Short mmCIF file of C-alpha atoms in Angstrom, two decimals:
data_model
loop_
_atom_site.label_atom_id
_atom_site.label_comp_id
_atom_site.label_asym_id
_atom_site.label_seq_id
_atom_site.Cartn_x
_atom_site.Cartn_y
_atom_site.Cartn_z
CA MET C 9 -9.50 10.30 -10.55
CA THR C 10 -8.62 6.60 -11.82
CA GLN C 11 -10.70 5.28 -14.78
CA ARG C 12 -12.43 2.29 -13.17
CA ARG C 13 -15.88 1.14 -11.78
CA LYS C 14 -16.73 2.45 -8.22
CA GLN C 15 -19.09 -0.03 -6.63
CA ASP C 16 -21.59 1.14 -4.15
CA GLY C 17 -20.51 0.17 -0.75
CA GLN C 18 -16.80 -0.61 -1.95
CA ALA C 19 -14.19 -0.04 0.51
CA SER C 20 -11.78 2.73 -0.45
CA THR C 21 -8.82 1.64 1.82
CA PRO C 22 -6.31 -1.06 1.22
CA GLU C 23 -6.94 -2.20 4.77
CA ALA C 24 -10.66 -2.84 3.87
CA ARG C 25 -9.98 -4.46 0.85
CA GLY C 26 -7.57 -6.88 2.20
CA ARG C 27 -3.95 -6.79 0.82
CA PRO C 28 -2.51 -8.80 -2.18
CA ARG C 29 -0.11 -11.57 -1.47
CA GLY C 30 3.29 -12.20 -2.98
CA ASP C 31 4.79 -15.37 -3.65
CA ASN C 32 4.66 -16.49 0.07
CA GLY C 33 1.41 -15.15 0.91
CA ASP C 34 2.64 -11.81 2.22
CA ASP C 35 1.60 -8.59 1.40
CA MET C 36 2.52 -6.76 -1.88
CA TRP C 37 3.52 -3.63 -0.06
CA THR C 38 6.73 -3.35 2.20
CA PRO C 39 5.86 -2.22 5.73
CA SER C 40 5.35 1.78 5.77
CA ASP C 41 7.98 2.18 8.80
CA GLY C 42 10.03 4.63 6.38
CA THR C 43 12.47 1.43 5.68
CA ASP C 44 12.74 -1.00 2.99
CA ARG C 45 12.61 -4.68 3.10
CA PHE C 46 16.43 -4.75 4.17
CA GLY C 47 15.70 -2.15 7.00
CA HIS C 48 17.33 0.82 5.11
CA ASP C 49 16.16 4.19 5.21
CA LEU C 50 13.75 5.08 2.32
CA PRO C 51 14.29 8.41 0.37
CA THR C 52 12.03 11.18 1.35
CA ARG C 53 11.98 14.87 0.00
CA ASP C 54 12.22 16.10 3.73
CA SER C 55 15.65 14.24 4.08
CA GLY C 56 16.89 15.89 0.96
CA THR C 57 17.30 12.60 -0.92
CA PHE C 58 16.73 13.08 -4.62
CA LEU C 59 13.42 12.00 -6.12
CA PRO C 60 12.90 13.07 -9.77
CA SER C 61 11.04 16.15 -10.11
CA VAL C 62 7.99 15.53 -12.43
CA THR C 63 5.58 18.63 -13.13
CA ALA C 64 2.67 18.41 -15.47
CA ALA C 65 -0.33 20.55 -16.41
CA GLN C 66 -2.46 17.49 -16.40
CA PRO C 67 -1.91 14.01 -14.36
CA HIS C 68 0.60 11.69 -16.06
CA ARG C 69 -1.55 8.61 -17.47
CA VAL C 70 -0.41 5.37 -16.23
CA LEU C 71 -1.71 2.04 -17.82
CA LEU C 72 -2.40 -0.56 -15.48
CA LEU C 73 -2.58 -4.07 -16.90
CA VAL C 74 -2.69 -6.27 -13.83
CA SER C 75 -4.65 -9.40 -13.90
CA HIS C 76 -4.09 -10.06 -10.25
CA ALA C 77 -7.49 -8.55 -8.99
CA ARG C 78 -6.56 -7.87 -5.38
CA ASN C 79 -2.86 -6.12 -6.63
CA ARG C 80 -4.96 -4.26 -8.99
CA ALA C 81 -7.52 -2.97 -6.52
CA LEU C 82 -4.72 -1.95 -4.15
CA LEU C 83 -2.60 -0.08 -7.05
CA LEU C 84 -5.87 1.74 -8.04
CA ASP C 85 -6.35 2.91 -4.52
CA TRP C 86 -2.65 3.99 -4.31
CA PHE C 87 -3.04 5.89 -7.48
CA ASP C 88 -6.17 7.57 -6.21
CA GLU C 89 -4.15 9.20 -3.40
CA HIS C 90 -1.48 10.65 -5.90
CA PRO C 91 -2.62 13.42 -8.01
CA LEU C 92 0.29 13.44 -9.99
CA TYR C 93 -1.03 10.01 -11.85
CA ASP C 94 -4.21 9.14 -13.52
CA ALA C 95 -4.28 5.51 -13.66
CA ILE C 96 -6.48 3.75 -16.26
CA ASP C 97 -7.68 0.16 -15.36
CA GLY C 98 -6.77 -1.49 -18.76
CA VAL C 99 -8.10 -4.76 -17.50
CA SER C 100 -11.63 -3.33 -16.81
CA VAL C 101 -12.08 -2.56 -20.51
CA LEU C 102 -11.31 -5.92 -21.65
CA PRO C 103 -14.40 -7.99 -22.38
CA GLY C 104 -14.89 -11.54 -21.42
CA GLU C 105 -12.14 -13.74 -19.44
CA GLN C 106 -9.68 -10.41 -18.84
CA GLY C 107 -12.57 -8.40 -17.26
CA GLY C 108 -13.14 -10.36 -13.87
CA ASP C 109 -12.44 -8.84 -10.56
CA THR C 110 -13.36 -12.03 -8.79
CA GLU C 111 -11.83 -13.84 -5.79
CA ARG C 112 -11.30 -16.96 -7.54
CA ASP C 113 -8.89 -15.06 -9.69
CA VAL C 114 -6.81 -14.41 -6.75
CA ASP C 115 -7.08 -17.31 -4.33
CA ASP C 116 -6.88 -20.27 -6.65
CA THR C 117 -5.09 -21.19 -9.72
CA ARG C 118 -7.86 -23.12 -11.51
CA ASP C 119 -8.15 -20.20 -14.11
CA GLY C 120 -4.48 -19.85 -14.63
CA VAL C 121 -3.91 -17.21 -12.40
CA ALA C 122 -1.28 -17.53 -9.46
CA PRO C 123 -1.31 -15.61 -6.19
CA ASP C 124 1.67 -13.25 -7.60
CA GLY C 125 0.13 -12.39 -10.70
CA THR C 126 1.75 -14.80 -13.03
CA GLY C 127 -0.19 -17.25 -14.81
CA ASP C 128 -0.12 -21.03 -15.83
CA ARG C 129 2.72 -21.44 -18.19
CA SER C 130 1.36 -23.38 -21.02
CA ARG C 131 -2.00 -21.24 -21.06
CA SER C 132 -0.17 -17.70 -21.11
CA GLU C 133 2.89 -18.72 -23.44
CA GLY C 134 0.35 -19.94 -25.77
CA ALA C 135 -1.36 -16.71 -25.36
CA GLU C 136 1.59 -14.75 -26.14
CA ALA C 137 2.65 -17.04 -29.11
CA GLY C 138 -0.64 -17.50 -31.09
CA GLU C 139 -3.64 -15.57 -29.69
CA ASP C 140 -1.87 -11.94 -30.95
CA HIS C 141 -4.96 -12.00 -33.45
CA ALA C 142 -7.28 -11.38 -30.58
CA VAL C 143 -5.50 -8.54 -28.97
CA PRO C 144 -7.00 -5.79 -31.17
CA ARG C 145 -10.50 -6.88 -30.43
CA ARG C 146 -9.84 -6.95 -26.70
CA LEU C 147 -7.68 -3.36 -26.31
CA GLY C 148 -8.99 -1.71 -29.39
CA ARG C 149 -10.79 0.80 -26.87
CA LEU C 150 -7.23 1.67 -25.73
CA GLU C 151 -5.57 2.34 -29.16
CA SER C 152 -6.38 5.88 -28.96
CA GLU C 153 -5.90 6.64 -25.30
CA ALA C 154 -2.90 8.97 -24.33
CA ILE C 155 -0.71 6.87 -22.39
CA ASP C 156 2.51 7.73 -20.48
CA LEU C 157 3.74 4.87 -18.67
CA ILE C 158 2.61 1.02 -18.81
CA LEU C 159 2.48 -0.76 -15.53
CA VAL C 160 1.94 -4.62 -16.33
CA ASP C 161 2.04 -8.06 -14.49
CA VAL C 162 3.25 -11.31 -16.04
CA THR C 163 -0.14 -12.90 -17.02
CA ALA C 164 -1.40 -9.73 -18.63
CA PHE C 165 1.89 -9.40 -20.36
CA GLU C 166 1.58 -12.54 -21.57
CA ALA C 167 -1.99 -12.13 -22.92
CA ASN C 168 -1.28 -8.70 -24.44
CA ALA C 169 2.50 -8.91 -25.49
CA GLY C 170 1.18 -8.13 -29.56
CA TRP C 171 -0.95 -4.92 -28.52
CA ILE C 172 2.01 -3.60 -26.31
CA ARG C 173 4.51 -4.20 -28.61
CA ARG C 174 2.29 -2.46 -31.29
CA ARG C 175 1.58 0.52 -28.94
CA LEU C 176 5.15 1.04 -28.34
CA GLU C 177 5.51 1.17 -32.23
CA LEU C 178 3.03 3.83 -32.17
CA GLU C 179 4.61 6.03 -29.67
CA LYS C 180 7.87 6.36 -31.52
CA PRO C 181 10.14 8.34 -31.32
CA LEU C 182 8.93 8.79 -27.98
CA PRO C 183 9.73 6.18 -25.22
CA LEU C 184 6.85 4.54 -23.71
CA PRO C 185 8.02 3.18 -20.61
CA CYS C 186 6.83 -0.57 -19.64
CA LEU C 187 7.33 -1.71 -16.30
CA LEU C 188 6.98 -5.42 -15.12
CA LEU C 189 5.08 -5.98 -11.63
CA ALA C 190 6.46 -9.25 -10.75
CA SER C 191 7.93 -11.24 -7.89
CA GLU C 192 11.81 -12.00 -7.96
CA SER C 193 10.95 -15.72 -8.52
CA ALA C 194 8.26 -14.76 -11.49
CA ALA C 195 10.65 -12.39 -13.07
CA ARG C 196 13.44 -15.20 -13.16
CA ARG C 197 10.97 -17.63 -15.22
CA PHE C 198 9.62 -14.75 -17.29
CA PHE C 199 12.94 -13.85 -18.60
CA ALA C 200 14.20 -17.57 -18.87
CA SER C 201 11.35 -18.48 -21.53
CA ALA C 202 12.08 -18.97 -24.89
CA ALA C 203 10.67 -15.36 -25.61
CA ALA C 204 13.24 -13.75 -23.09
CA ARG C 205 14.86 -11.75 -25.92
CA ASP C 206 11.70 -10.16 -27.33
CA ARG C 207 10.55 -9.74 -23.61
CA SER C 208 13.70 -7.67 -22.71
CA VAL C 209 13.02 -5.14 -25.75
CA LEU C 210 9.58 -4.53 -24.58
CA VAL C 211 10.03 -4.16 -20.97
CA ASP C 212 12.12 -1.31 -19.41
CA ASP C 213 12.35 -2.31 -15.68
CA ILE C 214 10.93 -4.65 -12.91
CA VAL C 215 9.08 -3.22 -10.13
CA THR C 216 9.61 -6.38 -7.60
CA THR C 217 7.00 -7.25 -5.33
CA PRO C 218 6.61 -6.96 -2.29
CA VAL C 219 6.58 -3.51 -3.55
CA ASP C 220 7.50 -0.21 -1.56
CA PRO C 221 5.40 2.44 -2.33
CA THR C 222 7.82 5.26 -2.08
CA LEU C 223 10.22 3.39 -4.24
CA LEU C 224 7.41 2.64 -6.74
CA ASP C 225 6.71 6.72 -6.80
CA ARG C 226 10.53 7.32 -7.50
CA ARG C 227 10.66 4.65 -10.06
CA LEU C 228 7.60 6.12 -12.05
CA ARG C 229 8.88 9.55 -11.53
CA ALA C 230 12.19 8.58 -13.04
CA TYR C 231 10.80 6.99 -16.16
CA LEU C 232 8.12 9.78 -16.36
CA SER C 233 10.90 12.39 -16.38
CA LEU C 234 12.72 10.54 -19.00
CA ARG C 235 9.71 10.58 -21.43
CA ARG C 236 9.25 14.20 -20.67
CA MET C 237 12.87 15.16 -21.50
CA ALA C 238 12.56 12.81 -24.70
CA SER C 239 9.30 14.64 -25.60
CA GLU C 240 11.02 18.08 -25.23
CA LEU C 241 14.06 16.94 -27.29
CA ASP C 242 11.64 15.54 -30.29
CA ARG C 243 9.99 19.02 -30.11
CA ARG C 244 12.95 21.01 -30.48
CA HIS C 245 14.49 18.79 -33.08
CA ASP C 246 11.43 19.27 -35.18
CA GLN C 247 11.94 23.28 -34.67
CA LEU C 248 15.74 23.20 -35.57
CA SER C 249 14.96 20.72 -38.51
CA LEU C 250 12.26 23.15 -39.82
CA LEU C 251 14.85 25.91 -39.36
CA ALA C 252 17.65 23.94 -41.05
CA GLN C 253 15.21 23.22 -44.17
CA VAL C 254 14.40 27.00 -44.49
CA VAL C 255 17.85 28.00 -44.24
CA ARG C 256 19.17 25.56 -46.91
CA HIS C 257 16.31 26.49 -49.13
CA ASP C 258 17.30 30.43 -48.97
CA ILE C 259 21.17 29.63 -49.50
CA ALA C 260 20.38 27.64 -52.50
CA ASN C 261 18.19 29.93 -53.85
CA ALA C 262 21.24 32.76 -53.29
CA ALA C 263 23.55 30.30 -54.91
CA THR C 264 21.60 29.79 -57.95
CA VAL C 265 21.44 33.54 -58.49
CA ILE C 266 25.22 33.80 -58.32
CA THR C 267 25.89 31.15 -60.80
CA GLY C 268 23.00 32.23 -62.92
CA TRP C 269 24.06 35.76 -63.28
CA GLY C 270 27.93 34.73 -63.71
CA GLU C 271 26.85 32.65 -66.62
CA LEU C 272 25.33 35.57 -68.31
CA LEU C 273 28.30 37.81 -67.65
CA ARG C 274 30.56 35.11 -69.44
CA GLU C 275 30.26 36.58 -72.61
CA ASN C 276 30.51 40.33 -71.62
CA VAL C 277 33.70 39.80 -69.40
CA THR C 278 37.13 40.86 -70.32
CA PRO C 279 40.02 38.50 -70.59
CA GLU C 280 41.29 40.15 -67.38
CA GLY C 281 38.41 39.16 -65.63
CA VAL C 282 37.76 35.70 -66.69
CA ASP C 283 39.77 34.10 -63.62
CA ALA C 284 37.63 36.23 -61.11
CA LEU C 285 34.25 35.03 -62.76
CA GLU C 286 35.31 31.59 -62.70
CA ARG C 287 36.27 32.08 -59.00
CA ILE C 288 32.48 33.54 -58.47
CA LEU C 289 31.14 30.44 -60.53
CA ARG C 290 33.07 27.93 -58.59
CA GLY C 291 32.02 29.48 -55.34
CA GLY C 292 28.47 29.32 -56.46
CA GLN C 293 28.95 25.70 -57.36
CA ARG C 294 30.59 25.01 -53.94
CA ILE C 295 27.60 26.65 -51.83
CA THR C 296 25.26 24.39 -53.69
CA GLU C 297 27.09 21.31 -53.08
CA ILE C 298 27.50 22.36 -49.43
CA VAL C 299 23.77 22.74 -49.01
CA GLU C 300 23.28 19.22 -50.85
CA ASN C 301 25.66 17.50 -48.63
CA SER C 302 24.12 19.08 -45.31
CA ARG C 303 20.72 18.00 -46.29
CA ASP C 304 21.89 14.44 -47.18
CA LEU C 305 23.70 14.15 -43.87
CA THR C 306 20.81 15.40 -41.88
CA MET C 307 18.52 12.91 -43.52
CA LEU C 308 21.05 10.17 -42.63
CA ILE C 309 21.37 11.13 -39.11
CA ASP C 310 17.73 11.23 -38.71
CA ALA C 311 17.73 7.87 -40.25
CA GLY C 312 19.85 6.62 -37.47
CA HIS C 313 19.99 2.67 -37.65
CA ASP C 314 17.06 2.51 -39.70
CA LEU C 315 18.16 3.82 -43.11
CA GLU C 316 16.63 1.43 -45.61
CA THR C 317 18.37 -0.49 -48.23
CA GLU C 318 17.34 -2.17 -51.27
CA THR C 319 18.75 -3.96 -54.47
CA VAL C 320 19.85 -1.38 -56.96
CA LEU C 321 21.69 -1.60 -60.29
CA LEU C 322 25.27 0.23 -60.19
CA GLY C 323 25.78 1.28 -63.90
CA PRO C 324 22.98 3.66 -64.19
CA ILE C 325 23.69 5.50 -61.18
CA LEU C 326 27.49 5.89 -61.92
CA GLN C 327 26.61 6.96 -65.63
CA ALA C 328 24.41 9.79 -64.33
CA GLU C 329 27.05 11.09 -61.78
CA VAL C 330 29.77 11.24 -64.16
CA ASP C 331 27.38 13.00 -67.12
CA ALA C 332 26.80 15.68 -64.00
CA ILE C 333 30.32 16.36 -63.42
CA ARG C 334 31.01 16.48 -67.26
CA ARG C 335 28.35 19.24 -67.47
CA VAL C 336 29.33 21.24 -64.62
CA HIS C 337 32.96 21.69 -66.19
CA GLU C 338 32.32 21.60 -69.66
CA SER C 339 32.01 25.56 -69.80
CA THR C 340 34.71 26.06 -67.31
CA THR C 341 38.47 27.04 -67.93
CA LYS C 342 39.54 23.98 -66.10
CA ALA C 343 39.89 21.19 -68.41
CA VAL C 344 38.23 17.97 -66.77
CA THR C 345 37.85 14.58 -68.52
CA VAL C 346 36.04 11.57 -66.93
CA ASP C 347 36.76 8.10 -68.29
CA LEU C 348 33.99 5.65 -67.01
CA ARG C 349 34.93 2.29 -68.22
CA PRO C 350 31.99 -0.13 -68.94
CA VAL C 351 30.08 -1.20 -65.99
CA PRO C 352 29.13 -4.74 -65.60
CA ALA C 353 25.05 -5.16 -65.29
CA VAL C 354 25.63 -5.74 -61.39
CA LYS C 355 23.35 -4.99 -58.61
CA VAL C 356 24.30 -3.91 -55.03
CA VAL C 357 22.77 -3.39 -51.60
CA ALA C 358 22.44 0.35 -51.24
CA GLY C 359 19.80 2.99 -50.75
CA GLY C 360 18.34 6.18 -52.61
CA MET C 361 21.28 8.41 -51.33
CA LEU C 362 23.86 6.27 -53.04
CA PRO C 363 24.29 9.02 -55.84
CA SER C 364 25.62 11.34 -53.46
CA VAL C 365 28.67 8.92 -52.75
CA PHE C 366 29.80 9.22 -56.15
CA ALA C 367 28.94 12.71 -56.52
CA ASN C 368 31.05 13.58 -53.39
CA LEU C 369 34.13 11.55 -54.78
CA LEU C 370 34.00 13.06 -58.49
CA SER C 371 33.49 16.68 -57.20
CA ASN C 372 36.72 16.06 -54.40
CA ALA C 373 38.68 14.70 -57.27
CA VAL C 374 38.48 18.01 -59.26
CA ARG C 375 38.48 20.24 -56.24
CA HIS C 376 41.60 19.09 -54.79
CA ASN C 377 43.34 18.77 -58.02
CA GLU C 378 45.84 21.55 -59.40
CA SER C 379 46.71 20.07 -62.64
CA GLU C 380 46.17 21.85 -65.88
CA THR C 381 44.02 19.03 -67.09
CA VAL C 382 41.95 16.78 -64.43
CA GLU C 383 41.89 13.32 -65.33
CA ILE C 384 39.39 11.11 -63.49
CA GLY C 385 39.22 7.58 -64.19
CA VAL C 386 36.06 5.30 -63.03
CA ARG C 387 36.30 1.45 -62.80
CA VAL C 388 34.17 -1.28 -61.50
CA ASP C 389 35.56 -4.60 -60.25
CA VAL C 390 33.11 -7.38 -59.19
CA GLU C 391 34.06 -9.84 -56.98
CA GLN C 392 32.33 -12.66 -55.19
CA ARG C 393 30.53 -10.70 -52.43
CA GLU C 394 31.66 -7.35 -53.06
CA VAL C 395 31.73 -4.86 -56.03
CA VAL C 396 34.30 -2.23 -55.67
CA VAL C 397 33.95 1.30 -57.50
CA ARG C 398 37.39 2.76 -57.80
CA VAL C 399 37.71 6.80 -58.82
CA THR C 400 41.31 7.47 -59.71
CA ASP C 401 42.78 11.21 -60.10
CA ASN C 402 45.78 12.76 -61.14
CA GLY C 403 45.95 15.05 -58.16
CA PRO C 404 48.77 15.63 -55.40
CA GLY C 405 47.59 12.48 -53.21
CA ILE C 406 47.08 12.02 -49.81
CA ASP C 407 49.66 11.22 -47.26
CA ASP C 408 49.34 7.80 -45.64
CA ASP C 409 48.93 9.26 -42.10
CA ARG C 410 45.98 11.36 -43.37
CA LYS C 411 44.18 8.68 -45.16
CA GLU C 412 41.67 8.15 -42.36
CA GLN C 413 41.53 11.47 -41.02
CA VAL C 414 40.01 13.18 -44.23
CA PHE C 415 36.86 11.30 -43.33
CA GLU C 416 36.52 13.00 -40.35
CA PRO C 417 33.79 16.12 -40.43
CA SER C 418 36.39 19.00 -39.65
CA THR C 419 38.97 17.83 -41.81
CA LYS C 420 40.14 18.89 -45.46
CA ARG C 421 42.72 17.53 -47.91
CA GLY C 422 45.61 19.93 -47.22
CA ASP C 423 45.09 23.63 -47.87
CA SER C 424 42.52 22.87 -50.38
CA PRO C 425 39.02 24.57 -50.04
CA GLY C 426 36.10 22.45 -48.72
CA ASP C 427 33.67 22.22 -45.83
CA GLY C 428 34.82 18.63 -44.61
CA LEU C 429 31.31 17.37 -44.87
CA GLY C 430 31.71 15.58 -48.25
CA LEU C 431 34.13 12.76 -47.33
CA SER C 432 32.27 12.06 -43.94
CA LEU C 433 28.94 11.81 -45.44
CA VAL C 434 30.49 9.28 -47.94
CA LYS C 435 31.80 7.38 -45.07
CA ARG C 436 28.54 7.30 -43.01
CA LEU C 437 26.59 6.29 -46.01
CA VAL C 438 28.86 3.52 -47.51
CA GLU C 439 28.76 2.05 -43.97
CA SER C 440 25.07 2.28 -43.42
CA TYR C 441 24.73 0.28 -46.42
CA GLY C 442 27.33 -2.50 -45.00
CA GLY C 443 30.10 -1.18 -47.23
CA ARG C 444 33.53 -0.17 -46.96
CA VAL C 445 35.31 3.16 -48.22
CA TRP C 446 39.18 4.00 -48.22
CA PHE C 447 41.81 5.81 -50.06
CA GLU C 448 44.82 4.16 -51.69
CA ASP C 449 47.83 5.52 -53.94
CA ALA C 450 47.78 5.84 -57.60
CA PRO C 451 50.25 3.81 -59.50
CA GLU C 452 51.34 6.93 -61.24
CA GLY C 453 50.55 9.64 -58.74
CA GLY C 454 47.44 10.65 -57.40
CA THR C 455 44.73 8.97 -55.40
CA VAL C 456 42.34 6.24 -55.86
CA ALA C 457 39.27 6.35 -54.05
CA CYS C 458 37.85 3.02 -53.37
CA VAL C 459 34.01 2.15 -52.22
CA ALA C 460 33.00 -1.53 -51.67
CA LEU C 461 29.52 -2.35 -51.70
CA ARG C 462 27.54 -5.53 -50.86
CA ARG C 463 26.82 -7.61 -54.10
CA ALA C 464 23.14 -8.21 -54.22
CA MET C 465 22.52 -12.12 -53.98
CA SER C 466 20.31 -12.07 -56.82
CA SER C 467 23.26 -11.07 -59.14
CA VAL C 468 25.98 -13.84 -57.53
CA PRO C 469 26.37 -16.52 -59.92
#
């Protein structure tokens, strides 16, 4: 049952209430003779025409923010007859000027309400631009209500745009469909205003008046079906994220056992077994790297376009990663030298996962290098708008036709071991920070991995 006040003796049919009018005084509903306003046959289940299937243990809750009194009454009657929906009359819970259901609200424009549900432009635009502070007081009672869809007319939207925006934010990552109820002319004026860009973000679709009941039902079902599918995807994402977290934890623990016991055996292994032990230790280290890369890549994917950036000092991050790669290889038989040239006190625009970029580049420089002594050089070049970090190695190099391919997740450098995730993660992270990454040939053979990051404006002279 719709959540609204039932008055004694109130007529329960649209005919008894009187039909709301469109721009020209016509009925909001199109004729119910099985055709639309153009004379085309309307889709029905009996005719086999597709209607989105929406099922629910409980009715889907539709919030009606419709200022036009007769339109609101007719819509509430229509929702009463459809058990799939539970309509919430949002206007009825608003105190003061937004709660009235009088004939004057419909039949004249002295209070700023036009027959098609639009309001006086100067008043409504002022409400949207300057009266958002009043929204929490008016709609506070609806903050905790479960809502599956919002159906709003122009006047109510302009009066409550701030609340609608906040409610849509609260629902994220789930979409909360917001459909605008308006005549064609009102919709054109609505999106021609100075706030058109902001409005296009909040409004998903337009339900044009006069409204065809069957097409309205179809539109509601379609958006509710999308919301249901998004909810199911979100639930499965949470389950898979939990599973991935447990698996990563268990694998990391197993890798720690491998490397820990391997180090204990180092003093007792025979000369013939040193090479085998080194392979075991490198395998344990590689497992740890794979787990860390998969974790970082998962975080990056989850963040999407919302990956936060900040101003960070580059020198300490580079120094920490260089020290880490030195520690890892100081007790192995493979000689690794890393030369970090003095880093200027410069800040870049990046985020908390920037260390993963340099950790992967340094690890790749060692892993894909068969030289007896691995030599790595790290240099920082400060330019006007960018800071470029160059990691040079004395390895076999990368063919020109593969310099872009190596950043693809499934690509490995030649026959060298690797999971193919590291460089893909590097590229995605750097680009999410607004930077660039590429490979060059080293002058004396080998590869130069180049990372260009945006220079923080505070460090630009």
